[in-house]
Short mmCIF file of C-alpha atoms and ligand atoms in Angstrom, two decimals:
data_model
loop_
_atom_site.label_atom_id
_atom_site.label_comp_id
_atom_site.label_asym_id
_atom_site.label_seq_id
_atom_site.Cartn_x
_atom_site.Cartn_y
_atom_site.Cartn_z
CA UNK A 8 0.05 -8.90 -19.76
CA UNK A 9 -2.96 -6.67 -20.72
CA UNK A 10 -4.72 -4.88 -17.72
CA UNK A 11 -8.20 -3.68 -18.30
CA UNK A 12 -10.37 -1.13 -16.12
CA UNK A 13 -12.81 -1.88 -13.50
CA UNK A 14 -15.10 0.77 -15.40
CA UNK A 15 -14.81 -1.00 -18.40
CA UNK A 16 -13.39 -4.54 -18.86
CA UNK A 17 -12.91 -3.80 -22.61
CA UNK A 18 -10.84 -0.51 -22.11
CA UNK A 19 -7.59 -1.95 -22.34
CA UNK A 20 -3.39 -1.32 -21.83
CA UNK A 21 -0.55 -2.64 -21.89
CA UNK A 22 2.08 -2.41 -18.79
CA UNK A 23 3.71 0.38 -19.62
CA UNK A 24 0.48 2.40 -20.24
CA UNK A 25 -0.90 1.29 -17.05
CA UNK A 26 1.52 2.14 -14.85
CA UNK A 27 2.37 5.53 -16.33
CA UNK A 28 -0.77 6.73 -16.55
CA UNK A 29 -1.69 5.37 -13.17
CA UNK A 30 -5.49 5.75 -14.08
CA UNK A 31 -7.55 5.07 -17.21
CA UNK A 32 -9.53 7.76 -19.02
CA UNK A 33 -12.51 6.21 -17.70
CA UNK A 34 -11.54 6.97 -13.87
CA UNK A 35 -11.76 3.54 -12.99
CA UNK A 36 -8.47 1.44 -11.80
CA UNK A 37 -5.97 -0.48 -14.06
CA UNK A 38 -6.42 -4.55 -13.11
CA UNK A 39 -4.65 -7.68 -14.50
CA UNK A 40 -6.26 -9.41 -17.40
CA UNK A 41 -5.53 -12.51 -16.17
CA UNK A 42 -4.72 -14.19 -12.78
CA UNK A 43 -3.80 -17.59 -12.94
CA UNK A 44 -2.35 -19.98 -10.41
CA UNK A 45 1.52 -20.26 -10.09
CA UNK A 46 2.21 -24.03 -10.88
CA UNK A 47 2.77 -26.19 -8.58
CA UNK A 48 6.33 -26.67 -8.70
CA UNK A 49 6.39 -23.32 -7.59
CA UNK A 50 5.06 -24.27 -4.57
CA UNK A 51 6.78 -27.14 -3.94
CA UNK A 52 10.00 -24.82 -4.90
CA UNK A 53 8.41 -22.22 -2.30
CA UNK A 54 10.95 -23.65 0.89
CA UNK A 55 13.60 -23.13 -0.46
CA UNK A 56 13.35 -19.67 -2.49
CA UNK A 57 14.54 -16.27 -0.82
CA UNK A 58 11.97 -13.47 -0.37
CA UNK A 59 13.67 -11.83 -3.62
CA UNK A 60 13.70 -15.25 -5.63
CA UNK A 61 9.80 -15.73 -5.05
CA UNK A 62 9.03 -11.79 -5.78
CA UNK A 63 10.78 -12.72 -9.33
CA UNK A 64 8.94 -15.80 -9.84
CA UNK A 65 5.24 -14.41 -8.74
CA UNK A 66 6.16 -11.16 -10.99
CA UNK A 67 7.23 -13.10 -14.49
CA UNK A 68 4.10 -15.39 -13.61
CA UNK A 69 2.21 -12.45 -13.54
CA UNK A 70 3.70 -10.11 -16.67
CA UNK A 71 5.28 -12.76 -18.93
CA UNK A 72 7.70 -11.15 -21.23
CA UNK A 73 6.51 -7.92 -20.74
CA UNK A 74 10.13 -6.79 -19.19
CA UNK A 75 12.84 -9.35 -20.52
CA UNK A 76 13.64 -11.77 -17.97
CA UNK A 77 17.50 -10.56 -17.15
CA UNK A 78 16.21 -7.35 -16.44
CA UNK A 79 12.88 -8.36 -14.52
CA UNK A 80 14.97 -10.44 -12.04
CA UNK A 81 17.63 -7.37 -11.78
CA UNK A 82 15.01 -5.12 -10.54
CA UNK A 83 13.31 -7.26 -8.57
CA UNK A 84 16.47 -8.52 -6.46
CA UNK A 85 17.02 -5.11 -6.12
CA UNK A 86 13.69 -3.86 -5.20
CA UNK A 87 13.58 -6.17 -2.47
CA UNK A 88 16.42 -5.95 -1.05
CA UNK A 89 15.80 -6.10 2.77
CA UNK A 90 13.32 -9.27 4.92
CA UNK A 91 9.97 -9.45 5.92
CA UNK A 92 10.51 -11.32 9.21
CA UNK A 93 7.42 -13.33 10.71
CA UNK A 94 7.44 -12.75 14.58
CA UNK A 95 5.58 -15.40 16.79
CA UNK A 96 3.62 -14.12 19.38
CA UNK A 97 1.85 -17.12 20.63
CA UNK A 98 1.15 -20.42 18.52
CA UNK A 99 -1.81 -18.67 16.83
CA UNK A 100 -0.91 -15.12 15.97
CA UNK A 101 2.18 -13.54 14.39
CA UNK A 102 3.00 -10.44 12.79
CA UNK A 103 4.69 -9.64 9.66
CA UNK A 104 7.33 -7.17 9.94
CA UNK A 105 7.59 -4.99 6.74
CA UNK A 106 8.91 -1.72 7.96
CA UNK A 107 12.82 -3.08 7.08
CA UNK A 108 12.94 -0.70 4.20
CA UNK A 109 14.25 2.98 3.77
CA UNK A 110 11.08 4.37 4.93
CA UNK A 111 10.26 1.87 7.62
CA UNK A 112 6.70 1.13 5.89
CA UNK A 113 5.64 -1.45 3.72
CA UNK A 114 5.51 1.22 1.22
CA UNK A 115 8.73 0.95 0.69
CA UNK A 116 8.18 -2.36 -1.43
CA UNK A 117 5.74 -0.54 -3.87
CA UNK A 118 7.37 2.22 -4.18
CA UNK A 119 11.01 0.35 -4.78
CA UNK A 120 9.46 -1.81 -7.51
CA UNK A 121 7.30 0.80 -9.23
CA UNK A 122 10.29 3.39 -9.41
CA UNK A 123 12.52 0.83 -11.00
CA UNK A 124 9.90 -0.71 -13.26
CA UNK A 125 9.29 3.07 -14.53
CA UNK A 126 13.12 3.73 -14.94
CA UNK A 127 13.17 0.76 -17.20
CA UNK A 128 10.20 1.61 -19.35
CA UNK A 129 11.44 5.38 -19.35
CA UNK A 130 14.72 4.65 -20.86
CA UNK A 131 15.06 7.06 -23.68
CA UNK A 132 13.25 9.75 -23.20
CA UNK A 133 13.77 13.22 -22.63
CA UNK A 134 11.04 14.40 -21.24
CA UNK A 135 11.05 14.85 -17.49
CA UNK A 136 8.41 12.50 -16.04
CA UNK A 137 6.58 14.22 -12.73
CA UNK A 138 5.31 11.65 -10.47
CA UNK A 139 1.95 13.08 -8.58
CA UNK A 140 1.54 11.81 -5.42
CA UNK A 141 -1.13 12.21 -2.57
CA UNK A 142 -0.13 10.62 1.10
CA UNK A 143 -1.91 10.32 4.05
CA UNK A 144 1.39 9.65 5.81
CA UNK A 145 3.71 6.61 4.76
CA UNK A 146 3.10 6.78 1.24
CA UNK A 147 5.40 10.15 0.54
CA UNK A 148 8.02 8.94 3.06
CA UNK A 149 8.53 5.49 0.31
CA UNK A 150 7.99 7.38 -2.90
CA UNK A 151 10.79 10.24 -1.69
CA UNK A 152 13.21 7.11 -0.91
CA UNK A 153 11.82 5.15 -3.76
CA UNK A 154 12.60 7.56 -6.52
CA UNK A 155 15.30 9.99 -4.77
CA UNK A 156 17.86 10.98 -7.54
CA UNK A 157 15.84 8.46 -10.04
CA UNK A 158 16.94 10.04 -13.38
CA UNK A 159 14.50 11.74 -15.50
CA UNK A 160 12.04 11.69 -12.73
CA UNK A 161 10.83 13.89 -10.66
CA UNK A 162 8.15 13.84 -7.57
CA UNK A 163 5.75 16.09 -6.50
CA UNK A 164 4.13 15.34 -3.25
CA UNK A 165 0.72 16.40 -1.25
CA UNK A 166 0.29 15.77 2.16
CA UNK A 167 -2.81 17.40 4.97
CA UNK A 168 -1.04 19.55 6.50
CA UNK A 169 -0.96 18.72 10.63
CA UNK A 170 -2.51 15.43 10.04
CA UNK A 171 1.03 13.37 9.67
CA UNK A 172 3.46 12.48 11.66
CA UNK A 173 6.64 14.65 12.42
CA UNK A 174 9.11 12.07 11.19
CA UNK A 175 6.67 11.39 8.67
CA UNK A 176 6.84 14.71 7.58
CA UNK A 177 10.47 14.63 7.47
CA UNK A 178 10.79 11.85 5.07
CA UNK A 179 8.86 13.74 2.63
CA UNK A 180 10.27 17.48 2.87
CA UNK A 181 14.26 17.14 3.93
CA UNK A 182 15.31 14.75 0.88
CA UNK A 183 15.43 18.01 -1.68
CA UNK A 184 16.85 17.54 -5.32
CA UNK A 185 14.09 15.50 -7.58
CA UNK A 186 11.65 15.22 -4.65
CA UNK A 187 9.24 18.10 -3.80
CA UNK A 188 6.48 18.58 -1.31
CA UNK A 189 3.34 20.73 -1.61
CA UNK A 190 1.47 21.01 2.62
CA UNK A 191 -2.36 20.84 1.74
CA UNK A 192 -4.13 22.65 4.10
CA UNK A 193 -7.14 20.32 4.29
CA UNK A 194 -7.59 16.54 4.43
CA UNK A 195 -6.37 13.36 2.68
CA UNK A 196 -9.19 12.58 0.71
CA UNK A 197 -8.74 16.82 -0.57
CA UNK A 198 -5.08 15.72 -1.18
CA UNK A 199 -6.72 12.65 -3.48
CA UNK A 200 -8.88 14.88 -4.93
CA UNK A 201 -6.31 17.21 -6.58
CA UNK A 202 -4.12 14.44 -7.41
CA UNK A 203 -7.53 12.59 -9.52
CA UNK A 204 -8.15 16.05 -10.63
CA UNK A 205 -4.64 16.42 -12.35
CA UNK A 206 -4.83 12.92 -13.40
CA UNK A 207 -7.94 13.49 -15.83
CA UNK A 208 -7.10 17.37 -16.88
CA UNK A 209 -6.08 16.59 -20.33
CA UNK A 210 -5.11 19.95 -20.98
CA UNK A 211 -2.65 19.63 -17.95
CA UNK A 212 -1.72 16.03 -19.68
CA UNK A 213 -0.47 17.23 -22.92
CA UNK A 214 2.21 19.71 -21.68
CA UNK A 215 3.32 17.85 -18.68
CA UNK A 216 4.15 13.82 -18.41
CA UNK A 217 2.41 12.65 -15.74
CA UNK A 218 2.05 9.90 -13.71
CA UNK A 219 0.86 8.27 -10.15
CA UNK A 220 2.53 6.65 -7.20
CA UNK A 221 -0.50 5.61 -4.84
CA UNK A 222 -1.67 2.60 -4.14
CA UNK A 223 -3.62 3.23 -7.62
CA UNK A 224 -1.06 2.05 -9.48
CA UNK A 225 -0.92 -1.20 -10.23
CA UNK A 226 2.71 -1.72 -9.82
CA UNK A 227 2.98 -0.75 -6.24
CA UNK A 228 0.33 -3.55 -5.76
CA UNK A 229 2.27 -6.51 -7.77
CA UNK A 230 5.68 -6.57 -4.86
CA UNK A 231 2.57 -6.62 -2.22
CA UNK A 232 1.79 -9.47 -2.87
CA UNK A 233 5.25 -11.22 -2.32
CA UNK A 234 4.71 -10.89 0.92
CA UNK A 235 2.04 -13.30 1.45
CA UNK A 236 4.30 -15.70 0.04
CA UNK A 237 6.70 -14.70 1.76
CA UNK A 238 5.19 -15.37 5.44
CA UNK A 239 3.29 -18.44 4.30
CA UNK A 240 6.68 -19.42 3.35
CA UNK A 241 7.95 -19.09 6.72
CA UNK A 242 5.35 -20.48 8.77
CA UNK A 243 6.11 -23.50 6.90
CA UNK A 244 2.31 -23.58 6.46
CA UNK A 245 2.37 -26.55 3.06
CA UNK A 246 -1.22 -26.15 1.98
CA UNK A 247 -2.37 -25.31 5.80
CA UNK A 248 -4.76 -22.20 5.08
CA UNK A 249 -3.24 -19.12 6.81
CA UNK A 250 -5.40 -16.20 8.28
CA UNK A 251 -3.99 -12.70 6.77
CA UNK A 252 -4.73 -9.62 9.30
CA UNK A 253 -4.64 -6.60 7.27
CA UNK A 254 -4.67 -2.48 9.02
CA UNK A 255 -6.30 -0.87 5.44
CA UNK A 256 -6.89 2.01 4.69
CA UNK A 257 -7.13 2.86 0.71
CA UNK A 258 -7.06 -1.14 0.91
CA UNK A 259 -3.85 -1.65 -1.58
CA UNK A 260 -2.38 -4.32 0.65
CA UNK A 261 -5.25 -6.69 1.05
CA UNK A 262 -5.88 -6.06 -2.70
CA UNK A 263 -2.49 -7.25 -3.28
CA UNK A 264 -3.33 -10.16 -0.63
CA UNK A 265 -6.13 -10.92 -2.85
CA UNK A 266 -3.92 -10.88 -6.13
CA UNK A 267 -2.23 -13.19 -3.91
CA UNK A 268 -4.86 -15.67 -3.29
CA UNK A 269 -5.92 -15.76 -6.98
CA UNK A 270 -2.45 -16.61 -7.75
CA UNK A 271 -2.55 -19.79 -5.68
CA UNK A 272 -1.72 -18.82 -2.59
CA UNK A 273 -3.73 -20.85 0.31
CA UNK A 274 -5.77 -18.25 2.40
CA UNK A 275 -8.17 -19.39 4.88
CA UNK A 276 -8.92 -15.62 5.65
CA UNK A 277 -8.67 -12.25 5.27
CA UNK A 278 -8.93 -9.79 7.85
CA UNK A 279 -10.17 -6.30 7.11
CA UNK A 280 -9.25 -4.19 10.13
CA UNK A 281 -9.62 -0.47 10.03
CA UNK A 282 -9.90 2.52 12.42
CA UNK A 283 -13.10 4.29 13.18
CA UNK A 284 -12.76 5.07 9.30
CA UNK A 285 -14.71 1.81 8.98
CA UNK A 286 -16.50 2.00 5.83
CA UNK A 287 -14.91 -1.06 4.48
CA UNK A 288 -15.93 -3.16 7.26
CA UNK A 289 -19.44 -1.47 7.57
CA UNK A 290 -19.84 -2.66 3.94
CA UNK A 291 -18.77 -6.33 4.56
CA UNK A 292 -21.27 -6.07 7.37
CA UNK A 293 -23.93 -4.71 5.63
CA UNK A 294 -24.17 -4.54 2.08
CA UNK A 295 -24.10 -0.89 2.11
CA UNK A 296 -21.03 1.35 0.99
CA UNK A 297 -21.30 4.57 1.85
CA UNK A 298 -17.88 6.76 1.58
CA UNK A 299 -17.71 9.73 3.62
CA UNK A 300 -14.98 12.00 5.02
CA UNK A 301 -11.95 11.24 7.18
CA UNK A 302 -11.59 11.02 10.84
CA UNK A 303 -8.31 11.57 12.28
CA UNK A 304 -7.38 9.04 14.63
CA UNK A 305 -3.55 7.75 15.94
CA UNK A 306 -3.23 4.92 13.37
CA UNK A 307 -3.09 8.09 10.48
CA UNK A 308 -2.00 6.42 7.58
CA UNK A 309 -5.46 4.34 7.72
CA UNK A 310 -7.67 7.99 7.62
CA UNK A 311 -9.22 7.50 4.77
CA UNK A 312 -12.94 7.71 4.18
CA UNK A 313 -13.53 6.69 0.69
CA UNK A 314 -10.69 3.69 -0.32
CA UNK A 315 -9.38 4.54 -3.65
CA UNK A 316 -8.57 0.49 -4.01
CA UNK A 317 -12.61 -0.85 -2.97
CA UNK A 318 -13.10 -0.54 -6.76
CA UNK A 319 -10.51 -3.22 -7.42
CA UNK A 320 -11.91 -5.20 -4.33
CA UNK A 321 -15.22 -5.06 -5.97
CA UNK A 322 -14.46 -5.99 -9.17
CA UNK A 323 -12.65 -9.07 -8.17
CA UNK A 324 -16.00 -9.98 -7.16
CA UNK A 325 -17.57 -9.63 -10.37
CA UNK A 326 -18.70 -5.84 -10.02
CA UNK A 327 -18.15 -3.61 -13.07
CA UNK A 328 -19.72 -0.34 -13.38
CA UNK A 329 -19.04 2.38 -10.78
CA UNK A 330 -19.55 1.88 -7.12
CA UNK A 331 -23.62 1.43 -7.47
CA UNK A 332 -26.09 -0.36 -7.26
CA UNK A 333 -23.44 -3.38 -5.59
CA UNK A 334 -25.07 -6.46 -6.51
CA UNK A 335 -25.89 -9.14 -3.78
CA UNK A 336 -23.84 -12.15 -5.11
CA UNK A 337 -20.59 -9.43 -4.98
CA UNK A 338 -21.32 -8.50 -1.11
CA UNK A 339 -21.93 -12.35 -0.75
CA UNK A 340 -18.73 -13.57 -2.21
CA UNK A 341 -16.79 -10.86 -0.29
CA UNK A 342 -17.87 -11.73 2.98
CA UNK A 343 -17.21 -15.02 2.38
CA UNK A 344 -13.07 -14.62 2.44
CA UNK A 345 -12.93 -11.25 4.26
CA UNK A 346 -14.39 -10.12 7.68
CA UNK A 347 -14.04 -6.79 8.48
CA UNK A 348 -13.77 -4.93 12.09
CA UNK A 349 -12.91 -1.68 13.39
CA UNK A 350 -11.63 -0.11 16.34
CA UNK A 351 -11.34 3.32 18.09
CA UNK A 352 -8.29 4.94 19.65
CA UNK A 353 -9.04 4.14 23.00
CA UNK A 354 -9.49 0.65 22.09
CA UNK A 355 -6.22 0.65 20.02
CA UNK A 356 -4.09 2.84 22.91
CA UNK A 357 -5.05 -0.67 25.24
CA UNK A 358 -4.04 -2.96 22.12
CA UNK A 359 -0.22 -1.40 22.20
CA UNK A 360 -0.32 -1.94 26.10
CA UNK A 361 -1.08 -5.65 26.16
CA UNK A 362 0.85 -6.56 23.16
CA UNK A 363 4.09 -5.19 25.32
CA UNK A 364 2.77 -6.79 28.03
CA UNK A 365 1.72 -10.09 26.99
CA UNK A 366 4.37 -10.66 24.82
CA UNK A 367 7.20 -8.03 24.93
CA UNK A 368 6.72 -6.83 21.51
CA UNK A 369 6.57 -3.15 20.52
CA UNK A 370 3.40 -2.56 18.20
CA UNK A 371 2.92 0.36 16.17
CA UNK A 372 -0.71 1.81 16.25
CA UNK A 373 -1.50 -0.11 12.90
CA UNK A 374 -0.47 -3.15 14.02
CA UNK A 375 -2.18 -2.68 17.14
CA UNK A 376 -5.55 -2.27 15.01
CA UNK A 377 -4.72 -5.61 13.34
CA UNK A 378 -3.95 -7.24 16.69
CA UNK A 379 -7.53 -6.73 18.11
CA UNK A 380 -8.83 -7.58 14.80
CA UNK A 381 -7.19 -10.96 14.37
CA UNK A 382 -7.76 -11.75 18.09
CA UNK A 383 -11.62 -11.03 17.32
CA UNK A 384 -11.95 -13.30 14.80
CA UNK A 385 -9.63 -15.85 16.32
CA UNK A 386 -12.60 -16.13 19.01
CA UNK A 387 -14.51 -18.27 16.99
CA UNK A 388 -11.77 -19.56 14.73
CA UNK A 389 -9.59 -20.73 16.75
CA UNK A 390 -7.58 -23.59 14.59
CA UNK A 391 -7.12 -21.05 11.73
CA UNK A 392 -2.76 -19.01 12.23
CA UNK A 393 -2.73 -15.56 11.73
CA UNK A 394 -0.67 -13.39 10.46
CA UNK A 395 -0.66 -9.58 11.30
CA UNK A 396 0.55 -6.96 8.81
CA UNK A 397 2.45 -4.90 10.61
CA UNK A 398 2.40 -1.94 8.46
CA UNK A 399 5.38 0.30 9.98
CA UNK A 400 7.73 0.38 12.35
CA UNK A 401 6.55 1.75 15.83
CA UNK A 402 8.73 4.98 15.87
CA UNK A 403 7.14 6.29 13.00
CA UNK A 404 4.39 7.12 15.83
CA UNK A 405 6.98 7.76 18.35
CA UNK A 406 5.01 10.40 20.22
CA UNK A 407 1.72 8.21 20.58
CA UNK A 408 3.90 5.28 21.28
CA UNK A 409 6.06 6.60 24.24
CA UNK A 410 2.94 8.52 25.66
CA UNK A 411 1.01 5.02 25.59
CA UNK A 412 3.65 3.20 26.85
CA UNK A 413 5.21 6.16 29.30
CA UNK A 414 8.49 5.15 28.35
CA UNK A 415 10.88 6.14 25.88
CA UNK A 416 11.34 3.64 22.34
CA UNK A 417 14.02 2.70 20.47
CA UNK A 418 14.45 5.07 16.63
CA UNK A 419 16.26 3.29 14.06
CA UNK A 420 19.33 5.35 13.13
CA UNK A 421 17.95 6.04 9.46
CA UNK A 422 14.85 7.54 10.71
CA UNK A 423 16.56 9.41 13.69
CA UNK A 424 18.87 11.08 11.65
CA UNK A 425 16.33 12.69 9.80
CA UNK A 426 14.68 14.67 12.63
CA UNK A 427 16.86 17.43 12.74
CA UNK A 428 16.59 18.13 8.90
CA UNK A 429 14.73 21.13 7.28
CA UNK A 430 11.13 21.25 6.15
CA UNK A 431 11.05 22.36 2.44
CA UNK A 432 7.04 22.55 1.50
CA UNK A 433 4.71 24.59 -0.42
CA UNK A 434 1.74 25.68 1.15
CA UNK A 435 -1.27 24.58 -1.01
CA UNK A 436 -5.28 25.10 -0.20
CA UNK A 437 -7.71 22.68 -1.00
CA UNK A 438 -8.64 23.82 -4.74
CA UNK A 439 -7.13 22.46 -7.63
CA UNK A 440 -6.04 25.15 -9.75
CA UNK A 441 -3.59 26.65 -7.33
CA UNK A 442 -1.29 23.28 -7.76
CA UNK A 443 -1.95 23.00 -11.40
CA UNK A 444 -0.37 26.64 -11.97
CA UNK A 445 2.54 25.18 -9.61
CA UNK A 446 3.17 22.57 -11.78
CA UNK A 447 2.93 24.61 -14.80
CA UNK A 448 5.39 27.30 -13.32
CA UNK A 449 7.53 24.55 -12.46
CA UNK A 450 7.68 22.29 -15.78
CA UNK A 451 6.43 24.14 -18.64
C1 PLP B 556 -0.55 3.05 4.07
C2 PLP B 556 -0.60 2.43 5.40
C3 PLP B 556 -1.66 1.62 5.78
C4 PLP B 556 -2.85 1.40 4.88
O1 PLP B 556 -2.53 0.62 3.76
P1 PLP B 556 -3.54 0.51 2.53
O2 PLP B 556 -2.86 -0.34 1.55
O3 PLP B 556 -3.79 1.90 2.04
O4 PLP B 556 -4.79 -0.09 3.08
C5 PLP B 556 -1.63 1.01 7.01
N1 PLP B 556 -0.61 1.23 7.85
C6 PLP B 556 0.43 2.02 7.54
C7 PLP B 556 1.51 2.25 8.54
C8 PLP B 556 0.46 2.64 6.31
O5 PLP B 556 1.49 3.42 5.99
#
């Protein structure tokens, strides 16, 4: 499989290129030449596959012989090595549990894939490889578990300092050895910045081997979309059109969705719900994208005020060159598959309280986003099942939770036993250079 840029549909690479380098020399985003439908034998196979069966089969439909098939299905079986349960609430909605990984995000799927797809392809070489990463919360907490003690590699990390979580924190500053934070003190989108910065300092490129983890790279996106299989699979939906509810932020996961869709899979919807960081949703609205900075809000790991995946979004949609002008016929065929809403905290503080409520089930602010979302649209759709991604596991956002809720929540044991670790992190300010020496001190 080739994968071209959305700057440039001529600027080609092949998989290993793409997902080392993470982003093209053009700045746009790495896509899939080609996205075919799976056959239909593997749909009518679907029933009967497990999750990690169908993550093999969508991923060899999707790179062909790029990775030879023994070792494909290897390190996808072990990639996805833990379920994606669909919980009922009511005949119409359900929610997608994919916090059943290390990190207890669905990060956890990119990041497992990516890191073992990049072990294979760095076989052999010497070299340290230093995976840059920016998170707004979950995405540190999945690369740390996803790459910990990966061979060769090594992980630098930048987070806004005071804008995530305490456990989320702890997941990316306690693990030690190949994994190593730097504590921005500014926003996400600053975080992003230095990361893109890095990314396209060629200077910086030549004496250190670089190479992303976000939702940029395309190989977090390809296990994403198993998912979708996944929970169609389980609803025993056979060619009934499922709704997909989607808490974005940067927008990797209903890109993946998408990839999804153009792979076969019957969607009747797609769901867009965000935060007050709405510009997604203001787009689908309006026509009009206009990226602007972050507002902190309790569902943190959806913060982000200009999506680093819209490009891809976009150019599934026909659009090539940069973000503008956005032709009409792109905003039309968008809007077409995906509505978009948006909520504030207050709003999503009442969401958590009647999911418990109503149905018993603990929601993590994410999910909660998604739940008023779906239930929006579900007004006047009211035939169409939905599914809600539910992005993390609620005790990620303990404090929030248990102060909604005014009662204490259950903590897994592999996230509790992480509280009462030590912070290792760097402080960092917002400008570039200050990391870039770091990096240079540290692998030069
Ligand atoms: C990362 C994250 C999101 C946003 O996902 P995108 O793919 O960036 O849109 C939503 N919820 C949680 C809990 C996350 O960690």
């Amino acid at each position: 499989m080739q994968f071209y840029s959305t700057n440039d549909p001529n600027h080609k690479a092949d998989l290993a290129t793409a997902i080392f380098r993470g982003l093209p020399a053009d700045n746009g985003l790495y896509m899939p030449e080609r996205l075919d439908p799976l056959p239909d034998s593997f749909f009518k196979e679907l029933p009967y596959m497990s999750f990690a069966e169908l993550g093999f089969q969508v991923t060899k439909h999707l790179l062909g012989d790029d990775v030879p098939e023994d070792d494909l299905k290897a390190l996808v079986y072990d990639a996805v090595n833990f379920p994606a349960p669909v919980i009922k609430l009511d005949d119409q909605r359900h929610v997608l549990e994919l916090f059943h990984g290390p990190s207890l995000a669905f990060k956890d799927f990119g990041a497992r894939f990516m890191s073992r797809l990049m072990g294979h392809f760095n076989k052999g070489n010497d070299k340290e490889l230093v995976i840059l990463v920016a998170t707004s919360g979950d995405t540190g907490g999945a690369v740390a578990a996803g790459f910990y003690k990966t061979p060769g590699i090594e992980v630098v990390i930048l987070y806004p300092k005071g804008k995530v979580s305490l456990l989320q924190e702890k997941q990316l500053t306690t693990l030690g050895h190949n994994i190593h934070a730097l504590e921005v003190d500014g926003t996400f989108d600053d975080c992003q910045a230095i990361v893109k910065k890095a990314f396209l300092d060629q200077e910086l490129r030549k004496e250190i081997r670089l190479s992303s983890a976000n939702s940029i790279n395309i190989s977090r996106l390809i296990p994403q979309s198993f998912y979708y299989f996944e929970a169609y699979k389980q609803l025993g939906a056979e060619g009934d059109p499922v709704a997909f509810c989607i808490p974005s932020g940067n927008f990797g996961n209903l890109t993946a969705g998408l990839l999804a869709q153009r792979m076969g899979l019957p969607v009747g919807h797609f769901i867009a719900a965000t935060n007050q960081n709405d510009v997604v949703p203001e787009f689908l609205k309006t026509g009009t994208y206009t990226p602007r900075p972050s507002v902190a809000t309790i569902s943190n790991a959806m913060d982000v005020g200009a999506p680093s995946n819209f490009a891809r979004m976009l150019n599934l949609y026909g659009h090539v060159n940069g973000l503008n002008p956005l032709s009409p016929t792109t905003h039309a065929g968008m809007k077409e598959l995906i509505t978009g809403y948006a909520y504030d905290d207050a709003a999503t503080e009442q969401a958590v309280k009647e999911v418990e409520d109503k149905f018993g089930y603990v929601i993590d602010p994410h999910g909660a986003v998604g739940y008023l979302a779906l239930t929006e649209w579900q007004e006047t759709h009211p035939a169409t099942r939905g599914v809600i991604l539910e992005t993390a596991h609620p005790s990620k956002f303990k404090p929030d939770v248990e102060r909604i809720l005014g009662r204490k929540i259950e903590v897994p044991e592999r996230l509790a036993e992480m509280e009462h670790r030590e912070k290792v992190a760097t402080p960092m300010g917002t400008a570039y250079e200050p990391v870039k020496e770091w990096l240079r001190a540290k692998y030069l």
